[in-house]
Amino acid sequence: MSFQDKLQKYAELVARLGVNIQKDQELVIRAPIECAEFARAVAESAYKLGAKEVIVHYKDEKLMRMKYLNAPLEVFESYPDWVGESENYYAKRGAAFVMIAATDPEIFKGVDSAKLAASTKAGHIALKPFNDLRDLNKICWNIVSVPTPAWAKKVFPDCDEQTAVEKLWEAIFKAVRIDQPNPVQAWEDHKRTLFTKSQYLNEKQFASLHFKNSLGTDITVGMPENYIFEGGGDITSDGVYYFPNMPTEEVFSMPHKDKVNGTVVSSMPLNYQGTLISEFSLTFKDGVVVDYSAKEGYEALKRLLDTDEGAKMLGEVALVPYKSPISDMGILFYNTLFDENASCHFALGSAYPSCIKDGVGLSKEDLKKRGGNDSITHVDFMFGTSDMKIVATEKDGNEVTIFENGNWAI
Amino acid sequence: MSFQDKLQKYAELVARLGVNIQKDQELVIRAPIECAEFARAVAESAYKLGAKEVIVHYKDEKLMRMKYLNAPLEVFESYPDWVGESENYYAKRGAAFVMIAATDPEIFKGVDSAKLAASTKAGHIALKPFNDLRDLNKICWNIVSVPTPAWAKKVFPDCDEQTAVEKLWEAIFKAVRIDQPNPVQAWEDHKRTLFTKSQYLNEKQFASLHFKNSLGTDITVGMPENYIFEGGGDITSDGVYYFPNMPTEEVFSMPHKDKVNGTVVSSMPLNYQGTLISEFSLTFKDGVVVDYSAKEGYEALKRLLDTDEGAKMLGEVALVPYKSPISDMGILFYNTLFDENASCHFALGSAYPSCIKDGVGLSKEDLKKRGGNDSITHVDFMFGTSDMKIVATEKDGNEVTIFENGNWAI
């Protein structure tokens, strides 16, 4: 299959399965300018599937860096209405959203933390209508990646730019199953596998999960009553099945925000807003981070934890076997979309309302009462290893080993 | 001088002279995604000159073509508020605007005329606040060009893409005086030359201009009382000098909209909204087009003339010597910004209020009473030739030849 054929198949997969575009629906694509070719291919596929209009919002991270370095703080403290409206308007009309995540992992290195933090908060306020609709399961959204030269060079530093880009394409095509004879069928099969695992966990309704490995992770995560593990895709309130992430290898749920105790040690660097945080650890007491360290990116980690109260607590627990198509490649992607699908991970920040029974539509306060964390941020970080052991405790105290040597034991 | 040095100088020229960026001012750049490198260079220069924030709106003409071919007519009949606001918001705050004009001259070939016409009208409504502020001389704006592969290949069809782009860069650098030792000084000198010509025409206050050449042009353009010829740059109501066009070789004014009689024959193809109109002629009676023809692009010409009532009348008369830096290159650019500066031209559509004494701030109705045309469009077209003769008639009937053999005779 030629590169163009693969690109085409990938674009079609995103339009058809990723956001499951409906006849006469609008589609908004957020794309780095370097990814224009892929954005156009997704647009073309969406039109073929009956989309009414495709709107592409191009981002230029080099200009963003320039703005962070030159514009005063006030520029980042609030956004003009049109910025939020450029997404909220379409969300209210039932549009689907594709986000192409492909950043230079260190694009914002050295940028003033205060500006980055202000921008995160302003963005959250500007996009509140969009985020609220997403929390109500009203929006089909899909995050995918395609290589940019800057990102590819970070993943394959020893290759020249063109080779690095080609190798990253190859890895991505593999991760999203484009190398398989029938990618759409491969995704349907994969969906069923993930469903089996989450169904098991949901039937068991464990009281807690204990994670332990030789890196130093030793942490117990209490689970809320009636938690739901999800995996694969999601269904909107209108009944449209879509895949929020491509690739996706995880089954995930929400921890009880006040019942996390112990220490977790990262197993991969985290690319947080254009800065790498590596070899870091977090210690929790009754759900709250009470101590932390980082070999690299300590300031960025501090900024993340200081975002708001909920940023110091967990909003997601995700189980990913060490043996998975992505981790088998042995590539560190410096991109959460891939790295989180090669490793067990938690997220600091908000919980997904869909991860608890009847959670969608609950107020933030009611969700918190049931153990679901609230925050303006949600950042995944990876801690899975080849020797990860996970012991689940049932409500009667009975213990079940669900992960052994990094892989499913059930 | 290396290519990068030239690019840098060009970007600085645009920020410094083109929009004359002020300390703490905002700058909006409209750029095709292919021109990102230049957009970033202009942004960098603007920040160095003290700009507070640079906002870049990227356009993707390939996506636009895809939308025209796939989306229904209603999508083009009105724009969501955020689209207009993304420009109007900054215009109201006193921002400067750089528009990078670089389109594939035939990008919209074969597109449904009704959609293009609807889009023109919707765009005019969406940007009314911006346009009104521009008419009041409140905005520093500047149109420049940089090559895109598609455009370059049209200009140099016999070259491979890379060579075509390089040759077009070379031609543009020459046209905007970047090849000169001190481009800023060269522009100051050029400004004075154009000022001398317009001053002469303004002192004379001719009653009419008669254009005649061997191509078939034979047309008399009556001038309004107290017309003003402008050339070079313009001054905002706040006293900031800027250059709306780079390059610019013309001196221009407004004709009396009801006093145009005769026939004008085009001397270059016109790129109108992604369609080429070539070898066309227009016949006027008392200011209105009563007959027209075109060898190529007749439908596009018809669409232009049918835009509104004012689109069938003239809003601009511009004098450009046949011997000018741009026409000396002997290149057909298929881009009005360049071609209009190599040839005498008219514009169908709206007149600039600044082209008549005390015109700025006049209502459209009052401007019309004084002879200034009103329309939602303004499209320049070229008719200058090497044998163009222009005879001006003074109010007492005395005749003065101001152009002979295509060049200034005064």
PDB file of N, CA and C in Angstrom, chain A residues 33-34 36 39-40 43-44 47 52-58 60 62-63 66-67 70-72 74-75 80 82-83 85-86 89-90, chain B residues 33-34 36 39-40 43-44 47 52-58 60 62-63 66-67 70-72 74-75 80 82-83 85-86 89-90:
ATOM      1  N   ILE A  33      -0.564  23.721  11.308  1.00  0.00           N
ATOM      2  CA  ILE A  33      -0.459  23.991   9.872  1.00  0.00           C
ATOM      3  C   ILE A  33       0.393  22.941   9.161  1.00  0.00           C
ATOM      4  N   GLU A  34       1.340  22.345   9.893  1.00  0.00           N
ATOM      5  CA  GLU A  34       2.191  21.318   9.272  1.00  0.00           C
ATOM      6  C   GLU A  34       1.376  20.086   8.881  1.00  0.00           C
ATOM      7  N   ALA A  36      -1.587  20.056   7.337  1.00  0.00           N
ATOM      8  CA  ALA A  36      -2.655  20.465   6.422  1.00  0.00           C
ATOM      9  C   ALA A  36      -3.067  19.339   5.482  1.00  0.00           C
ATOM     10  N   ALA A  39      -5.340  17.074   7.334  1.00  0.00           N
ATOM     11  CA  ALA A  39      -6.599  17.776   7.639  1.00  0.00           C
ATOM     12  C   ALA A  39      -7.492  17.805   6.395  1.00  0.00           C
ATOM     13  N   ARG A  40      -6.865  18.078   5.233  1.00  0.00           N
ATOM     14  CA  ARG A  40      -7.638  18.095   3.981  1.00  0.00           C
ATOM     15  C   ARG A  40      -8.193  16.711   3.659  1.00  0.00           C
ATOM     16  N   ALA A  43     -11.118  16.097   5.809  1.00  0.00           N
ATOM     17  CA  ALA A  43     -12.229  16.916   5.306  1.00  0.00           C
ATOM     18  C   ALA A  43     -12.868  16.260   4.082  1.00  0.00           C
ATOM     19  N   GLU A  44     -12.028  15.818   3.167  1.00  0.00           N
ATOM     20  CA  GLU A  44     -12.512  15.158   1.944  1.00  0.00           C
ATOM     21  C   GLU A  44     -13.342  13.911   2.296  1.00  0.00           C
ATOM     22  N   TYR A  47     -16.711  14.969   3.781  1.00  0.00           N
ATOM     23  CA  TYR A  47     -17.657  15.399   2.738  1.00  0.00           C
ATOM     24  C   TYR A  47     -18.240  14.183   2.011  1.00  0.00           C
ATOM     25  N   LYS A  52     -21.896  18.415   6.031  1.00  0.00           N
ATOM     26  CA  LYS A  52     -22.414  19.634   5.407  1.00  0.00           C
ATOM     27  C   LYS A  52     -21.301  20.659   5.199  1.00  0.00           C
ATOM     28  N   GLU A  53     -20.475  20.813   6.222  1.00  0.00           N
ATOM     29  CA  GLU A  53     -19.394  21.797   6.134  1.00  0.00           C
ATOM     30  C   GLU A  53     -18.246  21.341   7.031  1.00  0.00           C
ATOM     31  N   VAL A  54     -17.036  21.530   6.549  1.00  0.00           N
ATOM     32  CA  VAL A  54     -15.857  21.230   7.368  1.00  0.00           C
ATOM     33  C   VAL A  54     -15.110  22.538   7.614  1.00  0.00           C
ATOM     34  N   ILE A  55     -14.890  22.826   8.886  1.00  0.00           N
ATOM     35  CA  ILE A  55     -14.199  24.057   9.296  1.00  0.00           C
ATOM     36  C   ILE A  55     -12.861  23.638   9.893  1.00  0.00           C
ATOM     37  N   VAL A  56     -11.770  24.175   9.371  1.00  0.00           N
ATOM     38  CA  VAL A  56     -10.458  23.816   9.922  1.00  0.00           C
ATOM     39  C   VAL A  56      -9.858  25.023  10.631  1.00  0.00           C
ATOM     40  N   HIS A  57      -9.537  24.843  11.896  1.00  0.00           N
ATOM     41  CA  HIS A  57      -8.829  25.881  12.652  1.00  0.00           C
ATOM     42  C   HIS A  57      -7.359  25.497  12.709  1.00  0.00           C
ATOM     43  N   TYR A  58      -6.549  26.244  11.969  1.00  0.00           N
ATOM     44  CA  TYR A  58      -5.118  25.952  11.963  1.00  0.00           C
ATOM     45  C   TYR A  58      -4.419  26.612  13.154  1.00  0.00           C
ATOM     46  N   ASP A  60      -0.465  27.387  14.840  1.00  0.00           N
ATOM     47  CA  ASP A  60       0.951  27.500  14.499  1.00  0.00           C
ATOM     48  C   ASP A  60       1.717  27.647  15.805  1.00  0.00           C
ATOM     49  N   LYS A  62       4.795  27.665  16.464  1.00  0.00           N
ATOM     50  CA  LYS A  62       5.948  28.578  16.457  1.00  0.00           C
ATOM     51  C   LYS A  62       5.494  30.015  16.733  1.00  0.00           C
ATOM     52  N   LEU A  63       4.332  30.373  16.181  1.00  0.00           N
ATOM     53  CA  LEU A  63       3.772  31.690  16.473  1.00  0.00           C
ATOM     54  C   LEU A  63       3.324  31.784  17.930  1.00  0.00           C
ATOM     55  N   MET A  66       6.302  32.422  19.973  1.00  0.00           N
ATOM     56  CA  MET A  66       6.698  33.814  19.778  1.00  0.00           C
ATOM     57  C   MET A  66       5.821  34.749  20.620  1.00  0.00           C
ATOM     58  N   LYS A  67       4.523  34.424  20.648  1.00  0.00           N
ATOM     59  CA  LYS A  67       3.595  35.240  21.440  1.00  0.00           C
ATOM     60  C   LYS A  67       3.915  35.117  22.931  1.00  0.00           C
ATOM     61  N   ASN A  70       6.885  37.239  23.725  1.00  0.00           N
ATOM     62  CA  ASN A  70       6.856  38.683  23.464  1.00  0.00           C
ATOM     63  C   ASN A  70       5.648  39.434  24.023  1.00  0.00           C
ATOM     64  N   ALA A  71       4.493  38.786  24.051  1.00  0.00           N
ATOM     65  CA  ALA A  71       3.285  39.510  24.459  1.00  0.00           C
ATOM     66  C   ALA A  71       3.215  39.574  25.986  1.00  0.00           C
ATOM     67  N   PRO A  72       2.605  40.632  26.518  1.00  0.00           N
ATOM     68  CA  PRO A  72       2.512  40.763  27.976  1.00  0.00           C
ATOM     69  C   PRO A  72       1.498  39.774  28.567  1.00  0.00           C
ATOM     70  N   GLU A  74      -1.159  40.046  30.277  1.00  0.00           N
ATOM     71  CA  GLU A  74      -2.600  40.328  30.134  1.00  0.00           C
ATOM     72  C   GLU A  74      -3.213  39.709  28.876  1.00  0.00           C
ATOM     73  N   VAL A  75      -2.378  39.564  27.837  1.00  0.00           N
ATOM     74  CA  VAL A  75      -2.874  38.969  26.584  1.00  0.00           C
ATOM     75  C   VAL A  75      -3.371  37.536  26.811  1.00  0.00           C
ATOM     76  N   PRO A  80     -10.713  37.028  23.576  1.00  0.00           N
ATOM     77  CA  PRO A  80     -11.883  37.672  22.961  1.00  0.00           C
ATOM     78  C   PRO A  80     -12.983  36.624  22.722  1.00  0.00           C
ATOM     79  N   TRP A  82     -14.739  35.870  20.260  1.00  0.00           N
ATOM     80  CA  TRP A  82     -14.754  35.105  18.998  1.00  0.00           C
ATOM     81  C   TRP A  82     -13.921  33.826  19.098  1.00  0.00           C
ATOM     82  N   VAL A  83     -12.899  33.830  19.948  1.00  0.00           N
ATOM     83  CA  VAL A  83     -12.032  32.654  20.063  1.00  0.00           C
ATOM     84  C   VAL A  83     -12.830  31.456  20.579  1.00  0.00           C
ATOM     85  N   GLU A  85     -16.105  31.284  20.650  1.00  0.00           N
ATOM     86  CA  GLU A  85     -17.232  31.086  19.745  1.00  0.00           C
ATOM     87  C   GLU A  85     -16.854  30.263  18.523  1.00  0.00           C
ATOM     88  N   SER A  86     -15.603  30.361  18.113  1.00  0.00           N
ATOM     89  CA  SER A  86     -15.178  29.617  16.913  1.00  0.00           C
ATOM     90  C   SER A  86     -15.300  28.105  17.127  1.00  0.00           C
ATOM     91  N   TYR A  89     -19.792  27.720  19.001  1.00  0.00           N
ATOM     92  CA  TYR A  89     -20.861  27.874  18.017  1.00  0.00           C
ATOM     93  C   TYR A  89     -21.188  26.532  17.345  1.00  0.00           C
ATOM     94  N   TYR A  90     -20.147  25.819  16.936  1.00  0.00           N
ATOM     95  CA  TYR A  90     -20.362  24.556  16.231  1.00  0.00           C
ATOM     96  C   TYR A  90     -20.770  23.431  17.183  1.00  0.00           C
TER      97      TYR A  90
ATOM     98  N   ILE B  33      -1.695  29.288   4.389  1.00  0.00           N
ATOM     99  CA  ILE B  33      -0.808  28.471   5.218  1.00  0.00           C
ATOM    100  C   ILE B  33       0.551  28.259   4.557  1.00  0.00           C
ATOM    101  N   GLU B  34       0.582  28.306   3.215  1.00  0.00           N
ATOM    102  CA  GLU B  34       1.860  28.132   2.511  1.00  0.00           C
ATOM    103  C   GLU B  34       2.835  29.277   2.819  1.00  0.00           C
ATOM    104  N   ALA B  36       3.433  30.635   5.805  1.00  0.00           N
ATOM    105  CA  ALA B  36       3.646  30.710   7.261  1.00  0.00           C
ATOM    106  C   ALA B  36       5.006  31.304   7.608  1.00  0.00           C
ATOM    107  N   ALA B  39       4.760  34.986   7.313  1.00  0.00           N
ATOM    108  CA  ALA B  39       3.862  35.513   8.351  1.00  0.00           C
ATOM    109  C   ALA B  39       4.591  35.575   9.696  1.00  0.00           C
ATOM    110  N   ARG B  40       5.339  34.518   9.998  1.00  0.00           N
ATOM    111  CA  ARG B  40       6.094  34.501  11.262  1.00  0.00           C
ATOM    112  C   ARG B  40       7.158  35.601  11.276  1.00  0.00           C
ATOM    113  N   ALA B  43       5.509  38.818  11.947  1.00  0.00           N
ATOM    114  CA  ALA B  43       5.131  38.841  13.372  1.00  0.00           C
ATOM    115  C   ALA B  43       6.345  39.169  14.235  1.00  0.00           C
ATOM    116  N   GLU B  44       7.449  38.515  13.950  1.00  0.00           N
ATOM    117  CA  GLU B  44       8.685  38.750  14.707  1.00  0.00           C
ATOM    118  C   GLU B  44       9.114  40.216  14.599  1.00  0.00           C
ATOM    119  N   TYR B  47       6.748  42.397  16.673  1.00  0.00           N
ATOM    120  CA  TYR B  47       7.044  42.334  18.117  1.00  0.00           C
ATOM    121  C   TYR B  47       8.281  43.177  18.431  1.00  0.00           C
ATOM    122  N   LYS B  52       1.902  44.610  20.603  1.00  0.00           N
ATOM    123  CA  LYS B  52       1.464  43.941  21.830  1.00  0.00           C
ATOM    124  C   LYS B  52       1.121  42.484  21.557  1.00  0.00           C
ATOM    125  N   GLU B  53       0.433  42.249  20.453  1.00  0.00           N
ATOM    126  CA  GLU B  53       0.029  40.887  20.116  1.00  0.00           C
ATOM    127  C   GLU B  53      -0.117  40.769  18.609  1.00  0.00           C
ATOM    128  N   VAL B  54       0.303  39.651  18.064  1.00  0.00           N
ATOM    129  CA  VAL B  54       0.122  39.388  16.632  1.00  0.00           C
ATOM    130  C   VAL B  54      -0.798  38.183  16.482  1.00  0.00           C
ATOM    131  N   ILE B  55      -1.874  38.379  15.742  1.00  0.00           N
ATOM    132  CA  ILE B  55      -2.857  37.314  15.526  1.00  0.00           C
ATOM    133  C   ILE B  55      -2.775  36.940  14.049  1.00  0.00           C
ATOM    134  N   VAL B  56      -2.566  35.664  13.767  1.00  0.00           N
ATOM    135  CA  VAL B  56      -2.489  35.246  12.363  1.00  0.00           C
ATOM    136  C   VAL B  56      -3.699  34.381  12.023  1.00  0.00           C
ATOM    137  N   HIS B  57      -4.448  34.798  11.026  1.00  0.00           N
ATOM    138  CA  HIS B  57      -5.553  33.988  10.522  1.00  0.00           C
ATOM    139  C   HIS B  57      -5.084  33.271   9.268  1.00  0.00           C
ATOM    140  N   TYR B  58      -4.916  31.966   9.392  1.00  0.00           N
ATOM    141  CA  TYR B  58      -4.460  31.198   8.236  1.00  0.00           C
ATOM    142  C   TYR B  58      -5.629  30.801   7.346  1.00  0.00           C
ATOM    143  N   ASP B  60      -6.687  28.387   3.872  1.00  0.00           N
ATOM    144  CA  ASP B  60      -6.271  27.231   3.077  1.00  0.00           C
ATOM    145  C   ASP B  60      -7.176  27.162   1.850  1.00  0.00           C
ATOM    146  N   LYS B  62      -7.121  25.382  -0.739  1.00  0.00           N
ATOM    147  CA  LYS B  62      -7.520  24.040  -1.197  1.00  0.00           C
ATOM    148  C   LYS B  62      -8.757  23.571  -0.421  1.00  0.00           C
ATOM    149  N   LEU B  63      -8.794  23.879   0.873  1.00  0.00           N
ATOM    150  CA  LEU B  63      -9.986  23.547   1.658  1.00  0.00           C
ATOM    151  C   LEU B  63     -11.185  24.385   1.222  1.00  0.00           C
ATOM    152  N   MET B  66     -12.558  22.842  -1.810  1.00  0.00           N
ATOM    153  CA  MET B  66     -13.287  21.631  -1.416  1.00  0.00           C
ATOM    154  C   MET B  66     -14.667  21.993  -0.856  1.00  0.00           C
ATOM    155  N   LYS B  67     -14.707  23.066  -0.087  1.00  0.00           N
ATOM    156  CA  LYS B  67     -15.987  23.495   0.487  1.00  0.00           C
ATOM    157  C   LYS B  67     -16.943  23.973  -0.617  1.00  0.00           C
ATOM    158  N   ASN B  70     -18.390  20.986  -2.335  1.00  0.00           N
ATOM    159  CA  ASN B  70     -19.164  20.004  -1.565  1.00  0.00           C
ATOM    160  C   ASN B  70     -20.282  20.575  -0.696  1.00  0.00           C
ATOM    161  N   ALA B  71     -20.072  21.750  -0.143  1.00  0.00           N
ATOM    162  CA  ALA B  71     -21.057  22.274   0.796  1.00  0.00           C
ATOM    163  C   ALA B  71     -22.219  22.916   0.037  1.00  0.00           C
ATOM    164  N   PRO B  72     -23.423  22.873   0.620  1.00  0.00           N
ATOM    165  CA  PRO B  72     -24.582  23.453  -0.063  1.00  0.00           C
ATOM    166  C   PRO B  72     -24.536  24.987  -0.060  1.00  0.00           C
ATOM    167  N   GLU B  74     -26.426  27.282   1.044  1.00  0.00           N
ATOM    168  CA  GLU B  74     -26.763  28.011   2.281  1.00  0.00           C
ATOM    169  C   GLU B  74     -25.547  28.280   3.171  1.00  0.00           C
ATOM    170  N   VAL B  75     -24.543  27.403   3.072  1.00  0.00           N
ATOM    171  CA  VAL B  75     -23.331  27.582   3.886  1.00  0.00           C
ATOM    172  C   VAL B  75     -22.632  28.902   3.533  1.00  0.00           C
ATOM    173  N   PRO B  80     -21.241  32.752  10.454  1.00  0.00           N
ATOM    174  CA  PRO B  80     -21.423  32.874  11.899  1.00  0.00           C
ATOM    175  C   PRO B  80     -20.756  34.159  12.405  1.00  0.00           C
ATOM    176  N   TRP B  82     -18.768  34.789  14.722  1.00  0.00           N
ATOM    177  CA  TRP B  82     -17.351  34.763  15.115  1.00  0.00           C
ATOM    178  C   TRP B  82     -16.432  35.042  13.931  1.00  0.00           C
ATOM    179  N   VAL B  83     -16.872  34.724  12.722  1.00  0.00           N
ATOM    180  CA  VAL B  83     -16.021  34.923  11.545  1.00  0.00           C
ATOM    181  C   VAL B  83     -15.734  36.416  11.346  1.00  0.00           C
ATOM    182  N   GLU B  85     -16.253  38.747  13.627  1.00  0.00           N
ATOM    183  CA  GLU B  85     -15.652  39.252  14.857  1.00  0.00           C
ATOM    184  C   GLU B  85     -14.149  38.997  14.916  1.00  0.00           C
ATOM    185  N   SER B  86     -13.700  37.931  14.272  1.00  0.00           N
ATOM    186  CA  SER B  86     -12.268  37.629  14.320  1.00  0.00           C
ATOM    187  C   SER B  86     -11.439  38.737  13.666  1.00  0.00           C
ATOM    188  N   TYR B  89     -13.318  42.735  15.746  1.00  0.00           N
ATOM    189  CA  TYR B  89     -12.897  42.944  17.132  1.00  0.00           C
ATOM    190  C   TYR B  89     -11.576  43.721  17.180  1.00  0.00           C
ATOM    191  N   TYR B  90     -10.623  43.310  16.371  1.00  0.00           N
ATOM    192  CA  TYR B  90      -9.303  43.948  16.394  1.00  0.00           C
ATOM    193  C   TYR B  90      -9.329  45.317  15.705  1.00  0.00           C
TER     194      TYR B  90
END
